[in-house]
Coordinates of N, CA and C in Angstrom, one line a residue:
M1 N 1.6 -125.1 -119.2 CA 0.6 -124.1 -119.2 C -0.1 -123.9 -117.8
F2 N -0.3 -122.7 -117.4 CA -0.9 -122.4 -116.1 C -2.1 -121.5 -116.3
E3 N -3.2 -121.7 -115.7 CA -4.3 -120.8 -115.6 C -5.0 -120.8 -114.3
V4 N -5.8 -119.8 -114.0 CA -6.5 -119.7 -112.7 C -8.0 -119.4 -113.1
Q5 N -8.9 -120.3 -112.7 CA -10.3 -120.1 -113.0 C -10.9 -119.6 -111.7
V6 N -11.8 -118.6 -111.8 CA -12.5 -118.1 -110.6 C -14.0 -118.2 -111.0
E7 N -14.7 -118.9 -110.1 CA -16.2 -119.0 -110.3 C -16.9 -118.5 -109.1
V8 N -17.8 -117.6 -109.4 CA -18.6 -117.0 -108.3 C -20.0 -117.6 -108.3
A9 N -20.3 -118.3 -107.2 CA -21.6 -119.0 -107.1 C -22.4 -118.1 -106.1
E10 N -23.6 -118.5 -105.9 CA -24.5 -117.7 -105.0 C -24.0 -117.5 -103.6
D11 N -23.4 -118.5 -103.0 CA -23.0 -118.4 -101.6 C -21.5 -118.7 -101.4
H12 N -20.7 -118.8 -102.5 CA -19.3 -119.0 -102.3 C -18.6 -118.7 -103.6
T13 N -17.2 -118.6 -103.5 CA -16.4 -118.4 -104.7 C -15.4 -119.5 -104.7
V14 N -15.0 -120.0 -105.9 CA -14.0 -121.0 -106.1 C -12.9 -120.4 -106.9
C15 N -11.7 -120.5 -106.4 CA -10.5 -120.1 -107.1 C -9.7 -121.4 -107.4
R16 N -9.5 -121.7 -108.7 CA -9.0 -123.0 -109.1 C -7.8 -122.8 -110.0
P17 N -6.6 -122.8 -109.4 CA -5.4 -122.9 -110.3 C -5.2 -124.2 -111.0
V18 N -4.8 -124.2 -112.2 CA -4.6 -125.4 -113.0 C -3.1 -125.3 -113.5
G19 N -2.3 -126.3 -113.2 CA -0.9 -126.4 -113.6 C 0.0 -126.2 -112.5
E20 N 1.3 -126.2 -112.8 CA 2.3 -126.1 -111.7 C 2.3 -124.7 -111.1
L21 N 2.2 -124.7 -109.8 CA 2.2 -123.4 -109.1 C 3.6 -123.1 -108.5
D22 N 4.4 -122.3 -109.2 CA 5.7 -122.1 -108.7 C 6.1 -120.6 -109.0
A23 N 7.4 -120.4 -108.8 CA 7.9 -119.0 -108.9 C 7.5 -118.3 -110.3
Y24 N 7.4 -119.1 -111.3 CA 7.1 -118.6 -112.6 C 5.6 -118.3 -112.8
T25 N 4.8 -118.9 -112.1 CA 3.3 -118.8 -112.3 C 2.6 -118.1 -111.1
V26 N 3.3 -117.9 -110.0 CA 2.7 -117.4 -108.8 C 2.0 -116.1 -108.9
G27 N 2.6 -115.2 -109.8 CA 2.0 -113.9 -110.0 C 0.5 -113.9 -110.5
E28 N 0.2 -114.9 -111.4 CA -1.1 -115.0 -111.9 C -2.1 -115.5 -110.8
F29 N -1.5 -116.4 -110.0 CA -2.3 -117.0 -108.9 C -2.6 -115.9 -107.8
R30 N -1.6 -115.1 -107.5 CA -1.7 -114.0 -106.5 C -2.7 -113.0 -107.0
E31 N -2.6 -112.6 -108.3 CA -3.5 -111.7 -108.9 C -5.0 -112.2 -108.8
A32 N -5.2 -113.5 -109.1 CA -6.5 -114.0 -109.0 C -7.1 -114.0 -107.6
L33 N -6.2 -114.3 -106.6 CA -6.6 -114.3 -105.2 C -6.9 -112.8 -104.8
N34 N -6.2 -111.9 -105.2 CA -6.4 -110.5 -104.9 C -7.7 -109.9 -105.5
G35 N -8.1 -110.6 -106.6 CA -9.4 -110.2 -107.3 C -10.6 -110.7 -106.6
V36 N -10.5 -111.6 -105.7 CA -11.6 -112.1 -105.0 C -12.0 -111.2 -103.9
D37 N -13.3 -110.9 -103.7 CA -13.8 -110.1 -102.6 C -13.3 -110.6 -101.3
E38 N -12.7 -109.7 -100.5 CA -12.1 -110.2 -99.3 C -13.2 -110.6 -98.2
T39 N -14.4 -110.4 -98.5 CA -15.5 -110.8 -97.6 C -16.0 -112.2 -98.1
A40 N -15.4 -112.8 -99.1 CA -16.0 -113.9 -99.7 C -15.9 -115.2 -98.8
R41 N -16.8 -116.1 -99.1 CA -16.6 -117.5 -98.6 C -15.9 -118.2 -99.7
L42 N -14.5 -118.4 -99.6 CA -13.7 -118.8 -100.7 C -13.2 -120.3 -100.5
V43 N -13.3 -121.0 -101.6 CA -12.7 -122.3 -101.7 C -11.6 -122.2 -102.7
V44 N -10.4 -122.6 -102.3 CA -9.2 -122.7 -103.1 C -9.1 -124.2 -103.5
D45 N -9.3 -124.5 -104.8 CA -9.3 -125.9 -105.3 C -8.0 -126.2 -105.9
L46 N -7.2 -127.0 -105.2 CA -5.8 -127.3 -105.7 C -5.8 -128.6 -106.4
N47 N -6.9 -129.2 -106.7 CA -6.9 -130.5 -107.4 C -6.3 -130.5 -108.8
G48 N -6.2 -129.3 -109.4 CA -5.5 -129.2 -110.7 C -4.1 -128.8 -110.6
V49 N -3.5 -128.8 -109.4 CA -2.1 -128.4 -109.2 C -1.2 -129.7 -109.0
P50 N -0.4 -130.1 -109.9 CA 0.4 -131.3 -109.7 C 1.7 -131.0 -108.8
F51 N 2.1 -129.7 -108.8 CA 3.3 -129.3 -108.1 C 3.1 -127.9 -107.6
M52 N 3.6 -127.7 -106.3 CA 3.6 -126.3 -105.7 C 4.9 -126.1 -105.0
D53 N 5.5 -125.0 -105.2 CA 6.8 -124.7 -104.4 C 6.5 -123.7 -103.3
S54 N 7.5 -123.1 -102.7 CA 7.3 -122.2 -101.6 C 6.7 -120.9 -102.1
A55 N 6.9 -120.5 -103.3 CA 6.3 -119.3 -103.8 C 4.8 -119.5 -103.9
G56 N 4.3 -120.6 -104.3 CA 2.9 -120.9 -104.4 C 2.3 -121.0 -103.0
L57 N 3.0 -121.6 -102.1 CA 2.5 -121.6 -100.7 C 2.4 -120.2 -100.1
G58 N 3.4 -119.4 -100.3 CA 3.4 -118.0 -99.8 C 2.3 -117.3 -100.3
A59 N 1.9 -117.4 -101.6 CA 0.8 -116.7 -102.2 C -0.5 -117.2 -101.6
L60 N -0.6 -118.5 -101.4 CA -1.8 -119.1 -100.8 C -2.0 -118.5 -99.4
I61 N -0.9 -118.4 -98.6 CA -1.0 -117.9 -97.2 C -1.4 -116.5 -97.3
G62 N -0.9 -115.7 -98.2 CA -1.2 -114.3 -98.3 C -2.7 -114.1 -98.7
G63 N -3.2 -115.0 -99.6 CA -4.6 -114.9 -99.9 C -5.5 -115.2 -98.7
I64 N -5.1 -116.2 -97.9 CA -5.9 -116.6 -96.7 C -5.9 -115.4 -95.8
R65 N -4.8 -114.7 -95.5 CA -4.7 -113.6 -94.6 C -5.7 -112.5 -95.1
R66 N -5.6 -112.2 -96.4 CA -6.4 -111.1 -97.0 C -7.9 -111.4 -96.8
V67 N -8.3 -112.6 -97.0 CA -9.7 -112.9 -96.9 C -10.2 -112.9 -95.5
R68 N -9.3 -113.5 -94.6 CA -9.7 -113.5 -93.2 C -9.7 -112.1 -92.6
D69 N -8.7 -111.2 -93.0 CA -8.7 -109.9 -92.5 C -9.9 -109.1 -93.0
G70 N -10.5 -109.5 -94.1 CA -11.7 -108.8 -94.6 C -13.0 -109.4 -94.1
G71 N -12.9 -110.4 -93.2 CA -14.1 -111.0 -92.7 C -14.6 -112.2 -93.4
G72 N -13.9 -112.6 -94.4 CA -14.3 -113.8 -95.2 C -13.9 -115.1 -94.6
T73 N -14.3 -116.2 -95.1 CA -13.8 -117.5 -94.7 C -13.2 -118.3 -95.8
I74 N -12.3 -119.2 -95.5 CA -11.7 -119.9 -96.6 C -11.4 -121.4 -96.3
A75 N -11.5 -122.2 -97.3 CA -11.1 -123.6 -97.1 C -10.3 -124.1 -98.4
V76 N -9.5 -125.1 -98.2 CA -8.7 -125.6 -99.3 C -9.1 -127.0 -99.6
L77 N -9.4 -127.2 -100.9 CA -9.9 -128.4 -101.5 C -8.7 -129.1 -102.1
C78 N -8.3 -130.3 -101.7 CA -7.1 -130.9 -102.4 C -7.2 -132.4 -102.1
D79 N -7.1 -133.2 -103.2 CA -7.0 -134.7 -103.0 C -5.8 -135.2 -103.7
R80 N -4.8 -134.3 -104.0 CA -3.5 -134.7 -104.5 C -2.6 -135.1 -103.4
P81 N -2.1 -136.3 -103.2 CA -1.2 -136.7 -102.1 C 0.0 -135.8 -102.0
A82 N 0.7 -135.5 -103.1 CA 1.9 -134.8 -103.0 C 1.7 -133.3 -102.4
I83 N 0.6 -132.7 -102.8 CA 0.3 -131.3 -102.4 C -0.2 -131.4 -100.9
T84 N -1.1 -132.4 -100.7 CA -1.6 -132.5 -99.3 C -0.4 -132.8 -98.3
R85 N 0.6 -133.6 -98.7 CA 1.7 -133.9 -97.9 C 2.5 -132.6 -97.6
L86 N 2.7 -131.8 -98.7 CA 3.4 -130.5 -98.5 C 2.7 -129.6 -97.5
L87 N 1.4 -129.5 -97.7 CA 0.6 -128.7 -96.8 C 0.6 -129.2 -95.3
H88 N 0.5 -130.5 -95.1 CA 0.6 -131.0 -93.8 C 2.0 -130.8 -93.2
T89 N 3.0 -131.1 -94.0 CA 4.4 -130.9 -93.5 C 4.7 -129.5 -93.0
T90 N 4.1 -128.5 -93.7 CA 4.4 -127.1 -93.4 C 3.4 -126.6 -92.3
G91 N 2.5 -127.4 -91.8 CA 1.6 -127.0 -90.8 C 0.4 -126.2 -91.3
F92 N 0.4 -126.1 -92.6 CA -0.8 -125.3 -93.2 C -2.1 -125.8 -92.8
D93 N -2.3 -127.1 -92.6 CA -3.6 -127.7 -92.2 C -4.0 -127.2 -90.9
R94 N -3.1 -126.5 -90.1 CA -3.5 -126.1 -88.8 C -4.1 -124.7 -88.9
I95 N -3.9 -124.0 -90.0 CA -4.4 -122.6 -90.1 C -5.7 -122.5 -91.0
V96 N -6.0 -123.5 -91.8 CA -7.1 -123.5 -92.7 C -7.7 -124.8 -92.9
P97 N -9.0 -125.0 -93.0 CA -9.5 -126.4 -93.2 C -9.1 -126.9 -94.6
M98 N -8.6 -128.1 -94.5 CA -8.2 -128.9 -95.8 C -9.1 -130.0 -95.9
V99 N -9.8 -130.1 -97.1 CA -10.8 -131.2 -97.3 C -10.6 -131.8 -98.7
E100 N -11.3 -132.9 -99.0 CA -11.1 -133.6 -100.3 C -12.2 -133.5 -101.2
T101 N -13.4 -132.9 -100.8 CA -14.5 -132.8 -101.7 C -15.1 -131.4 -101.7
M102 N -15.7 -131.0 -102.7 CA -16.3 -129.7 -102.8 C -17.4 -129.5 -101.7
A103 N -18.2 -130.6 -101.5 CA -19.2 -130.5 -100.5 C -18.6 -130.2 -99.1
A104 N -17.5 -130.9 -98.8 CA -16.9 -130.7 -97.5 C -16.2 -129.3 -97.4
A105 N -15.7 -128.8 -98.5 CA -15.2 -127.5 -98.5 C -16.2 -126.4 -98.2
I106 N -17.4 -126.5 -98.9 CA -18.5 -125.6 -98.7 C -18.9 -125.7 -97.2
E107 N -19.0 -126.9 -96.7 CA -19.4 -127.1 -95.3 C -18.4 -126.4 -94.3
A108 N -17.1 -126.6 -94.7 CA -16.0 -126.0 -93.8 C -16.1 -124.5 -93.8
L109 N -16.7 -123.9 -94.8 CA -16.8 -122.4 -94.8 C -17.7 -121.9 -93.7
G110 N -18.6 -122.8 -93.2 CA -19.5 -122.4 -92.1 C -20.8 -121.9 -92.7
P111 N -21.7 -121.4 -91.9 CA -23.1 -121.0 -92.4 C -22.9 -119.7 -93.1
V112 N -23.8 -119.4 -94.0 CA -23.9 -118.2 -94.8 C -24.4 -117.2 -93.9
D113 N -23.7 -116.0 -93.9 CA -24.1 -114.8 -93.1 C -25.3 -114.1 -93.8
E114 N -26.5 -114.1 -93.3 CA -27.6 -113.5 -93.9 C -27.8 -112.0 -93.6
S115 N -26.8 -111.4 -92.9 CA -27.0 -110.0 -92.6 C -26.7 -109.0 -93.7

């Protein structure tokens, strides 16, 4: 079973997929990312994802582009060795901050824009 939880806090949004993120489930993940305000300070929490294939990685990269193009910021939270290894191997960690705690993810988003 796969689900995506989206939580909107006062100063950031968390998108949390839970379950295997692959070609069969990527549509739901992509839809959730597309539903997030592109100006958001977004944390994608991958701690509930035991497996991710190239389709999931592509959707994640697409979500990152969309948020960045809209002026938002994004960080990825992941403490799963297999997923972290995949993201490091593909060079993903060079395009977006990858951290292991929610506090570090929120900090990686940078200061809140008060304008």
